[in-house]
PDB file of C-alpha atoms and ligand atoms in Angstrom:
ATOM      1  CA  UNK A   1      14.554   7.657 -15.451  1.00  0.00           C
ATOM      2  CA  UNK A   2      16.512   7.421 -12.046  1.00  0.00           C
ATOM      3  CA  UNK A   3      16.060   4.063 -10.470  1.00  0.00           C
ATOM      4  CA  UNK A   4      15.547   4.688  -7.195  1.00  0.00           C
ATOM      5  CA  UNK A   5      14.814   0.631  -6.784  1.00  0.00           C
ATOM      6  CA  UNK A   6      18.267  -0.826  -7.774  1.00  0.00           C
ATOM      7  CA  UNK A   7      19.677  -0.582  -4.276  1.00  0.00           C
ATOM      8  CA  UNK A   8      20.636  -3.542  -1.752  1.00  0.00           C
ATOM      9  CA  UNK A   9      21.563  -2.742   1.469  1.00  0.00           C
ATOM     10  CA  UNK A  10      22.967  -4.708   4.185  1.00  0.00           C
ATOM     11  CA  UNK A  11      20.619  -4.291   7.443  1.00  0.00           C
ATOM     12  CA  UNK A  12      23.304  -3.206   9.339  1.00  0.00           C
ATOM     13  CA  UNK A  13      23.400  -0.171   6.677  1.00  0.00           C
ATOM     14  CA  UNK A  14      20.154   0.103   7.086  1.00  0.00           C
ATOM     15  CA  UNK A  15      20.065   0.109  10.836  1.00  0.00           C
ATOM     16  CA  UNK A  16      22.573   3.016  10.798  1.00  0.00           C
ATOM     17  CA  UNK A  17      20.382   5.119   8.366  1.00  0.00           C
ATOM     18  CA  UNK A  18      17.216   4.549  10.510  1.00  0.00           C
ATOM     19  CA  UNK A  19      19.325   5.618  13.516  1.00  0.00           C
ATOM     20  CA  UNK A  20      20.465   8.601  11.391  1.00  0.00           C
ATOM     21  CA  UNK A  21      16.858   9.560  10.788  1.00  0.00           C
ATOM     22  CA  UNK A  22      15.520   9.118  14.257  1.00  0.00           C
ATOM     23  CA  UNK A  23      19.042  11.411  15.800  1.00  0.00           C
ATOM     24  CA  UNK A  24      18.395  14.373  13.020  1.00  0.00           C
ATOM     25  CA  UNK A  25      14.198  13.996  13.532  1.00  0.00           C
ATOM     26  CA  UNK A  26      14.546  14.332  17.285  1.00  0.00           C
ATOM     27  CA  UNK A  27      17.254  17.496  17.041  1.00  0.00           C
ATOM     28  CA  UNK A  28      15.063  18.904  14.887  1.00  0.00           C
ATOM     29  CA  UNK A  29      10.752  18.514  15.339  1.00  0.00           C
ATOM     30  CA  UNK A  30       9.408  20.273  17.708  1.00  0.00           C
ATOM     31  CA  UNK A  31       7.363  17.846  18.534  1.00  0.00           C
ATOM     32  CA  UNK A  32       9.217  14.540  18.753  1.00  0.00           C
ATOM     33  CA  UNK A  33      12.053  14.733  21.224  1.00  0.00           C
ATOM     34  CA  UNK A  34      12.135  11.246  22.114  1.00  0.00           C
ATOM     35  CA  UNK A  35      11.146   7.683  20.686  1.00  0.00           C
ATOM     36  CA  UNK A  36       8.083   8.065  22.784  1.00  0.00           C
ATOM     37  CA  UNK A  37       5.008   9.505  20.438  1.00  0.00           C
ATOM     38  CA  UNK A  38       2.666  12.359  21.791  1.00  0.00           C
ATOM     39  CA  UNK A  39       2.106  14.565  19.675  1.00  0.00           C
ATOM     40  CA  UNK A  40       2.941  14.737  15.678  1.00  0.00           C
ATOM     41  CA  UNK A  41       2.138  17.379  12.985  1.00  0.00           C
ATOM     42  CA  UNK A  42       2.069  17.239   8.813  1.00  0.00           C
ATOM     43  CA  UNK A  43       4.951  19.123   8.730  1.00  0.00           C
ATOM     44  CA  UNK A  44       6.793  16.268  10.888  1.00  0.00           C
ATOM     45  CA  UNK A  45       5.750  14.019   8.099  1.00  0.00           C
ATOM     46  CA  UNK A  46       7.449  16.719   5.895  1.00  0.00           C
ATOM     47  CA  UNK A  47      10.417  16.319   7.920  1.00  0.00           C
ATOM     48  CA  UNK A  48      10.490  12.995   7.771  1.00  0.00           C
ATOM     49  CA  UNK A  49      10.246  12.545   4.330  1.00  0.00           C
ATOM     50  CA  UNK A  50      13.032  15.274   3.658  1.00  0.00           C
ATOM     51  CA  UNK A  51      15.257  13.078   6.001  1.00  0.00           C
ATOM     52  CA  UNK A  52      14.497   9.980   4.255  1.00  0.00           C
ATOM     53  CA  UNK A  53      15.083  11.663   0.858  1.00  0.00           C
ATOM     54  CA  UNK A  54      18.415  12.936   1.734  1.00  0.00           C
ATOM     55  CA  UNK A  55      19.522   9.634   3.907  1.00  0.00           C
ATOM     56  CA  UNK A  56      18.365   6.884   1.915  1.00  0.00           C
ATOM     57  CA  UNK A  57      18.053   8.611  -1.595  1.00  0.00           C
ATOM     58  CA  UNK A  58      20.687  10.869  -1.794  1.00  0.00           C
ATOM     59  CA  UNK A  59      17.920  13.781  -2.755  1.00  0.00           C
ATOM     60  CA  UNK A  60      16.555  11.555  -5.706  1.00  0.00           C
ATOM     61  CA  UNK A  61      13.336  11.561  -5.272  1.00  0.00           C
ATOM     62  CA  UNK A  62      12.561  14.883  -6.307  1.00  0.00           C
ATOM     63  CA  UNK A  63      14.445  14.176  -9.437  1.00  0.00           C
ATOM     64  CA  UNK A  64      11.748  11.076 -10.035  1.00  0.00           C
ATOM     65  CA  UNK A  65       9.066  12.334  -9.046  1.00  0.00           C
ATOM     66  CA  UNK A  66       7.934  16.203 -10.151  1.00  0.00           C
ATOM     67  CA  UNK A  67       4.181  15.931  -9.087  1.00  0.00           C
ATOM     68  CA  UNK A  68       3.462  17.223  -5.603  1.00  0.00           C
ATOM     69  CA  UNK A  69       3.216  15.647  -2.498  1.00  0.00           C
ATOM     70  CA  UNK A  70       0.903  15.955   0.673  1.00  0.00           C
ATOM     71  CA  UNK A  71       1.078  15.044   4.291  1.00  0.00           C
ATOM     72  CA  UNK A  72      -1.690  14.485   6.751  1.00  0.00           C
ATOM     73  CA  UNK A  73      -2.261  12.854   9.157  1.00  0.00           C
ATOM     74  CA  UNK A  74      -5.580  10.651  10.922  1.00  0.00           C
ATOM     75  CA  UNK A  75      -6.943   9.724  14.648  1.00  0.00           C
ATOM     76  CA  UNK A  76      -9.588   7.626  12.872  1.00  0.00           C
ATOM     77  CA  UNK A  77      -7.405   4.449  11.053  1.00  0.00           C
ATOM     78  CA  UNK A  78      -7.728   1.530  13.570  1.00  0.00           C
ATOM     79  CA  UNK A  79      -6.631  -0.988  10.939  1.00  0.00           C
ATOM     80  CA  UNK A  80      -3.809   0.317   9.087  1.00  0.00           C
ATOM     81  CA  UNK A  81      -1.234   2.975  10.240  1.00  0.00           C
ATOM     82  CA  UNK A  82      -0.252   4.617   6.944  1.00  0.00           C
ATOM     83  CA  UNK A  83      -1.882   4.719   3.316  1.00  0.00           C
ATOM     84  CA  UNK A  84      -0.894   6.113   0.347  1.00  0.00           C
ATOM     85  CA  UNK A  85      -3.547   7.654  -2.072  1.00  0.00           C
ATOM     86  CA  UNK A  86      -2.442   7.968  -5.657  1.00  0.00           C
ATOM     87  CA  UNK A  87      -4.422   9.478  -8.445  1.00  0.00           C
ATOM     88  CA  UNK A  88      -6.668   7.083  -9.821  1.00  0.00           C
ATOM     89  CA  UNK A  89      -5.965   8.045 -13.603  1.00  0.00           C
ATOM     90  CA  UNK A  90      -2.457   8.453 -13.394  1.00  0.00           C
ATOM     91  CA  UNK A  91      -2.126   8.412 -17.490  1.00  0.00           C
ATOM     92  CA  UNK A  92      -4.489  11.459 -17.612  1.00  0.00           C
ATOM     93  CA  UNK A  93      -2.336  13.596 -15.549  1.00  0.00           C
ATOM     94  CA  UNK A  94       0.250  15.349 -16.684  1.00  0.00           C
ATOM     95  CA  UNK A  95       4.084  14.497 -14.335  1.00  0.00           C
ATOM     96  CA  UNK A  96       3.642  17.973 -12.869  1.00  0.00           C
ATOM     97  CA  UNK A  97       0.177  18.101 -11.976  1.00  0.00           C
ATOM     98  CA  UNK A  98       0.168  14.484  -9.912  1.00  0.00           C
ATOM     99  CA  UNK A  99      -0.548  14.662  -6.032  1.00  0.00           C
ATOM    100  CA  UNK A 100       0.219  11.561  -3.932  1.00  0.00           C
ATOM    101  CA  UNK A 101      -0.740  11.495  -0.356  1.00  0.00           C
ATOM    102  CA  UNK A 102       0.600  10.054   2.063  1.00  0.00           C
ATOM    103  CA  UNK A 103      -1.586   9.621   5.490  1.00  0.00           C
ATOM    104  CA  UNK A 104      -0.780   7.875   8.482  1.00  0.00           C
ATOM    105  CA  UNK A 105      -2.812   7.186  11.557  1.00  0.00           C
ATOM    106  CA  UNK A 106      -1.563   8.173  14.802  1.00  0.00           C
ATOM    107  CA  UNK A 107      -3.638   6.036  17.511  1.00  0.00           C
ATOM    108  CA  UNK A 108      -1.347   3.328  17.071  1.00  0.00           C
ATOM    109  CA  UNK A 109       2.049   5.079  17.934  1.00  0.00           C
ATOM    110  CA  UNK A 110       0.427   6.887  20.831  1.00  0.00           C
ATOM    111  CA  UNK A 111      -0.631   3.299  22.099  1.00  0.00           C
ATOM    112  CA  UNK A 112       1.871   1.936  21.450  1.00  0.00           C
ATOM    113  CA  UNK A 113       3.049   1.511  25.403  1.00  0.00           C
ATOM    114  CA  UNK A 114      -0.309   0.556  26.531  1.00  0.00           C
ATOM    115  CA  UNK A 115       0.134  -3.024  26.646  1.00  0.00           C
ATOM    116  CA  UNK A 116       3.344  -5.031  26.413  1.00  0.00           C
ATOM    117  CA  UNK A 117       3.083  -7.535  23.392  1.00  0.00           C
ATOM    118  CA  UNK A 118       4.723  -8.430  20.292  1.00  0.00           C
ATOM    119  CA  UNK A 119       5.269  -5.105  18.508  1.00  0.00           C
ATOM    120  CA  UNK A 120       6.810  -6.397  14.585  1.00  0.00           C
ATOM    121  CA  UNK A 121       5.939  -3.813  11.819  1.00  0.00           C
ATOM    122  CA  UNK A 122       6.894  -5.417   8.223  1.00  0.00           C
ATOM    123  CA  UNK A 123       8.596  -8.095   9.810  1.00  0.00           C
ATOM    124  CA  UNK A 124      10.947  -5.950  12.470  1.00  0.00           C
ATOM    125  CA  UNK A 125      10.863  -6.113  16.005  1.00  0.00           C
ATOM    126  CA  UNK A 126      10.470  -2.594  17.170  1.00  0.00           C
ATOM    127  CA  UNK A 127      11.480  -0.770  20.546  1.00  0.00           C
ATOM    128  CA  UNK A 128       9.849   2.129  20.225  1.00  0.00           C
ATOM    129  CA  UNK A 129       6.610   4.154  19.140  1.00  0.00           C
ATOM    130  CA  UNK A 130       9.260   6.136  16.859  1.00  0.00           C
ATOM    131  CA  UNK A 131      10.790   3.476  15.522  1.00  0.00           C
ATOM    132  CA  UNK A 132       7.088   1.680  14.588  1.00  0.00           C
ATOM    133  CA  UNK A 133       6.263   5.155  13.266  1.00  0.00           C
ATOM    134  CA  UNK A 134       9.709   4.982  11.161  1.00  0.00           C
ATOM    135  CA  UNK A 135       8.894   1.947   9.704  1.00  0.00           C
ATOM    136  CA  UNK A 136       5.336   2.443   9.001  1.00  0.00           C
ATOM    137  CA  UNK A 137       6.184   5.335   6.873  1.00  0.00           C
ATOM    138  CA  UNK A 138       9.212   3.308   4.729  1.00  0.00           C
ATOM    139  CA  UNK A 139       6.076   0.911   3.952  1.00  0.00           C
ATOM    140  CA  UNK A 140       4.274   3.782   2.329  1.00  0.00           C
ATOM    141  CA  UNK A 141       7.514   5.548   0.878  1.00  0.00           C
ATOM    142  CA  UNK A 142       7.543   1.901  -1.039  1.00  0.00           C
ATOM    143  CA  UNK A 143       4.314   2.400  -2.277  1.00  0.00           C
ATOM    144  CA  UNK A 144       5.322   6.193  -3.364  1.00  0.00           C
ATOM    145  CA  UNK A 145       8.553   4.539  -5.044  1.00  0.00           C
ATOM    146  CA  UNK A 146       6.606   1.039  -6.744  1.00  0.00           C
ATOM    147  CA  UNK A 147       4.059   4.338  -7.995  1.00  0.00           C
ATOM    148  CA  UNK A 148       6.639   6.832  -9.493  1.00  0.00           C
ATOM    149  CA  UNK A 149       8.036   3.945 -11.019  1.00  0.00           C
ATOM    150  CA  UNK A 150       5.121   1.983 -12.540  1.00  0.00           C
ATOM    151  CA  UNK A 151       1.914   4.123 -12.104  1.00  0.00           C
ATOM    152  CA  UNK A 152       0.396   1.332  -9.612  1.00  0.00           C
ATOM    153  CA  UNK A 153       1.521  -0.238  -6.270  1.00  0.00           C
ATOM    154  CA  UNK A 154      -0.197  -3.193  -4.526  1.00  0.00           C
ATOM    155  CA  UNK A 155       1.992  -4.167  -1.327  1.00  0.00           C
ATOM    156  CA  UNK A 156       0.667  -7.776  -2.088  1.00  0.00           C
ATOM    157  CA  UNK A 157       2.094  -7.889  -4.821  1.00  0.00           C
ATOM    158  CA  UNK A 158       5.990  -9.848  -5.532  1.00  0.00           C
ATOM    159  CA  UNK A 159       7.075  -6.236  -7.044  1.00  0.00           C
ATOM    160  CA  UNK A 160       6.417  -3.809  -3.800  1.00  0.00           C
ATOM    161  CA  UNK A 161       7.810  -6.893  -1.671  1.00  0.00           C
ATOM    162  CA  UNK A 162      10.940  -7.081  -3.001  1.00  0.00           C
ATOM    163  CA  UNK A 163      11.447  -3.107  -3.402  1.00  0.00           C
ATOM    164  CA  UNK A 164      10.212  -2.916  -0.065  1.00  0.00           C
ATOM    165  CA  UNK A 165      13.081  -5.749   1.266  1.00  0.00           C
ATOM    166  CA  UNK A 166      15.922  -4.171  -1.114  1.00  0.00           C
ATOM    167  CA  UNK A 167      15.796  -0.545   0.468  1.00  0.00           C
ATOM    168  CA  UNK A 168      14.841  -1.051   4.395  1.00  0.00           C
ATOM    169  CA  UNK A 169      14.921  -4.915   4.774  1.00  0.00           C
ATOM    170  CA  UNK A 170      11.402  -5.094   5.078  1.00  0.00           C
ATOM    171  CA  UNK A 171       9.776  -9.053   5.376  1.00  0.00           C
ATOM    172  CA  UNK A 172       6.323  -8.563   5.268  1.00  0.00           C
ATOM    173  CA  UNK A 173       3.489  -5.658   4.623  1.00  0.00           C
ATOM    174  CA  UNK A 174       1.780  -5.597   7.732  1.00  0.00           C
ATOM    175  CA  UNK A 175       2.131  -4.144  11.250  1.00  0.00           C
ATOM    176  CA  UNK A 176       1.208  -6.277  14.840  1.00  0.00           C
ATOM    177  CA  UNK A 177       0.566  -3.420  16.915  1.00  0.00           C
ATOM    178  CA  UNK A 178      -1.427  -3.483  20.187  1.00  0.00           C
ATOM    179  CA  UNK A 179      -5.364  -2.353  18.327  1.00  0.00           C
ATOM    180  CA  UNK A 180      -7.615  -1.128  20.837  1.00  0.00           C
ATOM    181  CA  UNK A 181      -9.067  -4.695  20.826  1.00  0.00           C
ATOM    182  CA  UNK A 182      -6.520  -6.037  22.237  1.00  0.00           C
ATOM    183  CA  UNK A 183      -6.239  -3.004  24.552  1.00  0.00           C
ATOM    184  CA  UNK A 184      -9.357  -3.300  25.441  1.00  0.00           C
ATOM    185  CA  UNK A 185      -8.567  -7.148  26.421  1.00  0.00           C
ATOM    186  CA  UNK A 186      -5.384  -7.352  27.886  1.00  0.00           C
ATOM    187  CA  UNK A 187      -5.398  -3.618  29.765  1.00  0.00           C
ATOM    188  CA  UNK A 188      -9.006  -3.616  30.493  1.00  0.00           C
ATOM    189  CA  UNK A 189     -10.435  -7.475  30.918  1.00  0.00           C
ATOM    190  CA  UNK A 190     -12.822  -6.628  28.112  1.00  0.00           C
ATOM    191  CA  UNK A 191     -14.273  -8.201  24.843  1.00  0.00           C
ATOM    192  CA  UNK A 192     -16.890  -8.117  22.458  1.00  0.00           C
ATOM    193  CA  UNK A 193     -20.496  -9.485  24.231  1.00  0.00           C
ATOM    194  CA  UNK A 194     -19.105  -8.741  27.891  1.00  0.00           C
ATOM    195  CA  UNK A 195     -21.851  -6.789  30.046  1.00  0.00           C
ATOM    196  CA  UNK A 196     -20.621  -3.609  30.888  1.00  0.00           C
ATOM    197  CA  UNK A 197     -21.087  -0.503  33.069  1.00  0.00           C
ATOM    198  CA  UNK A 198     -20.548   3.085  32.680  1.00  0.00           C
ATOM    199  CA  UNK A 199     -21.145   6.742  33.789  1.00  0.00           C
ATOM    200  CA  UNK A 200     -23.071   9.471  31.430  1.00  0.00           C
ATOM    201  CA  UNK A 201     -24.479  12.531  32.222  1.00  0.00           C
ATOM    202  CA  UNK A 202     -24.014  10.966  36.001  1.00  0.00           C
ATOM    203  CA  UNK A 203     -25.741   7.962  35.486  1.00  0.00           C
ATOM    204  CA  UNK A 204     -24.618   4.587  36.221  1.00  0.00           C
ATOM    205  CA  UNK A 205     -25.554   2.914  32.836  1.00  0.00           C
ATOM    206  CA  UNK A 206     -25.354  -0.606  31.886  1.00  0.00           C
ATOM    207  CA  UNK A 207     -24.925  -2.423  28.230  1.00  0.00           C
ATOM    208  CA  UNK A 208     -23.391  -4.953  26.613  1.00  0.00           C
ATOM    209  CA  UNK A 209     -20.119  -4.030  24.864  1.00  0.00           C
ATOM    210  CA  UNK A 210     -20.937  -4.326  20.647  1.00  0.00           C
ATOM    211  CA  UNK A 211     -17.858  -3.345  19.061  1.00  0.00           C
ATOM    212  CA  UNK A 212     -14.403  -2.026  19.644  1.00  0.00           C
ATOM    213  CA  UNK A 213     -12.721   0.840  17.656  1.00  0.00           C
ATOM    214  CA  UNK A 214     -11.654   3.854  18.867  1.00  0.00           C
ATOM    215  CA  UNK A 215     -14.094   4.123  21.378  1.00  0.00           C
ATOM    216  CA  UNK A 216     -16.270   1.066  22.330  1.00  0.00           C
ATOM    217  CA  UNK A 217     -19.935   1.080  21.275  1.00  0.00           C
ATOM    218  CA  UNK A 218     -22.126  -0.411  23.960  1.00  0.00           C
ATOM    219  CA  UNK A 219     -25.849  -1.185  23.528  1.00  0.00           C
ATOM    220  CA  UNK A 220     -28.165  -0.140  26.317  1.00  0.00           C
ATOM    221  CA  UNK A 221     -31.545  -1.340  26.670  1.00  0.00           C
ATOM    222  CA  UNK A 222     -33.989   1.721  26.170  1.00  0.00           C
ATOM    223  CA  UNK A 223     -37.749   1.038  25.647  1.00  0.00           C
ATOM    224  CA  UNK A 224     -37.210   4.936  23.443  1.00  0.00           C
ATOM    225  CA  UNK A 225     -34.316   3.200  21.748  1.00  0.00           C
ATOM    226  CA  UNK A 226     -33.855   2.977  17.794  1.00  0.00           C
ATOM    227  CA  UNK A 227     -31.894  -0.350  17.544  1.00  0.00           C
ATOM    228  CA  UNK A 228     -34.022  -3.273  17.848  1.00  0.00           C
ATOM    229  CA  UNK A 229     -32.721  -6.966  18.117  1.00  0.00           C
ATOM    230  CA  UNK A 230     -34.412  -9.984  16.972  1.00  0.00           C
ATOM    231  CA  UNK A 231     -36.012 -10.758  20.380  1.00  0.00           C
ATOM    232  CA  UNK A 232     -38.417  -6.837  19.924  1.00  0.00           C
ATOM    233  CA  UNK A 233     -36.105  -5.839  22.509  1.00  0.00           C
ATOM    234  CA  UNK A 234     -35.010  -2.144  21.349  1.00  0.00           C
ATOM    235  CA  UNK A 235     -31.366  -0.076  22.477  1.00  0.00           C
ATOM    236  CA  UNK A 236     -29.767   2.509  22.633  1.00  0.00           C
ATOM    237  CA  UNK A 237     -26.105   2.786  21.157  1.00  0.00           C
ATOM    238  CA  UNK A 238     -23.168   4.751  23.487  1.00  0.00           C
ATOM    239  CA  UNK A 239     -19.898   5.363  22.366  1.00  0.00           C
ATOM    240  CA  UNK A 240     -17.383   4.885  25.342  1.00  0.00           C
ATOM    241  CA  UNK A 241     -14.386   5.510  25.421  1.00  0.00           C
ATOM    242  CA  UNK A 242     -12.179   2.103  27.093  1.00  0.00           C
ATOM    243  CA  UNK A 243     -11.436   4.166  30.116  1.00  0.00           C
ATOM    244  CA  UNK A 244     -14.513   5.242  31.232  1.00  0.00           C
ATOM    245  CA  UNK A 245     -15.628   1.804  32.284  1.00  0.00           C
ATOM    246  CA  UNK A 246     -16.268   0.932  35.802  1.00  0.00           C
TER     247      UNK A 246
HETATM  248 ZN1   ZN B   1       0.696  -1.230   1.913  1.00  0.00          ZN
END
């Protein structure tokens, strides 16, 4: 088999790939004309990963790998940006028939402005919502890679790390981009416990703010409610979205 692992790059090689990418991805999606994120499609991830094929792997991925692959993409992850799914019986299906997916979130990227903070994904300072995207997807490319390769991938693992630092210069597995908690904090004043008011159905309402994904879920006392605490005092849960607030 192809070893698509036994590469070391310098990071100024890498640098100049990346660069390569982001030039041809721009020219090209009709979405993305800029390293600001708006607005993304499957078939940009397509894109992507035909550009990363050709740029970093010199087309050999398809030679690897002969099971299919599938894009998609998510407005719900609020922890992680990207995941890769693999089959779980991988022995059981034949090279042909495999599908690995690879999904990433896009909350992150289109947040990425909102606040100004530390933005490192796997150990890079980053400029851009593009370039976070970029680097988000490498991460799960090396989990695509470690799986072709040995029918598992863990990015905890020593394996995935080093593949991971070999082929982008990756230094960790993990992203520090602005979550909506810290949105919610910095942009907003807000965090978990704070009373709160907001408008629905042209009410003023008032709560206390619960939790914080990708709305904000705010329990409002409501003698009809179904959420009781351990006082008898019963609520009503409201999903809010951060910028509805007063
Ligand atoms: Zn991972």
């Amino acid at each position: 088999m192809l070893d698509l692992i036994a590469t070391t790059r310098s990071p100024g090689e890498i640098f100049a790939k990346r660069t390569c990418v982001i030039n041809r991805l721009t020219a090209t999606s009709p979405n993305i004309s800029s390293a600001r994120l708006t607005r993304i499609s499957a078939a940009d991830l397509q894109l992507l990963f035909d550009l990363y094929n050709e740029i970093f792997f010199d087309h050999r991925i398809n030679e690897v790998y002969q099971g299919q692959l599938k894009f998609s993409l998510s407005r719900r992850m609020t922890k992680s940006a990207g995941k890769t799914i693999f089959p779980r019986r991988p022995d059981k299906i034949g090279p042909g028939d495999m599908t690995i997916e690879i999904r990433m979130g896009t909350d992150f990227f289109f947040k990425y402005d909102e606040i100004e903070s530390n933005k490192t994904v796997c150990g890079i300072t980053t400029t851009s919502a593009l370039e976070a995207f970029l680097l988000v997807f490498e991460h799960e490319l090396c989990h695509l890679i470690e799986f072709i390769h040995f029918k598992n991938s863990s990015c905890r693992g020593k394996r995935f790390k080093a593949i991971a630092n070999h082929i982008f210069g990756h230094t960790t597995s993990y992203h520090e981009l602005p979550t909506q908690r810290q949105i919610a904090r910095v942009k907003y004043g807000l965090k978990i416990g704070d009373p709160v008011t907001f408008t629905y159905e042209g009410k003023s309402i008032k709560g206390i703010l619960f939790n914080i994904n990708k709305r904000a879920t705010v329990m409002v006392r409501d003698k009809n409610g179904t959420f009781t605490d351990n006082r008898g005092n019963r609520y009503m849960k409201y999903y809010v979205p951060l910028e509805s607030f007063e």
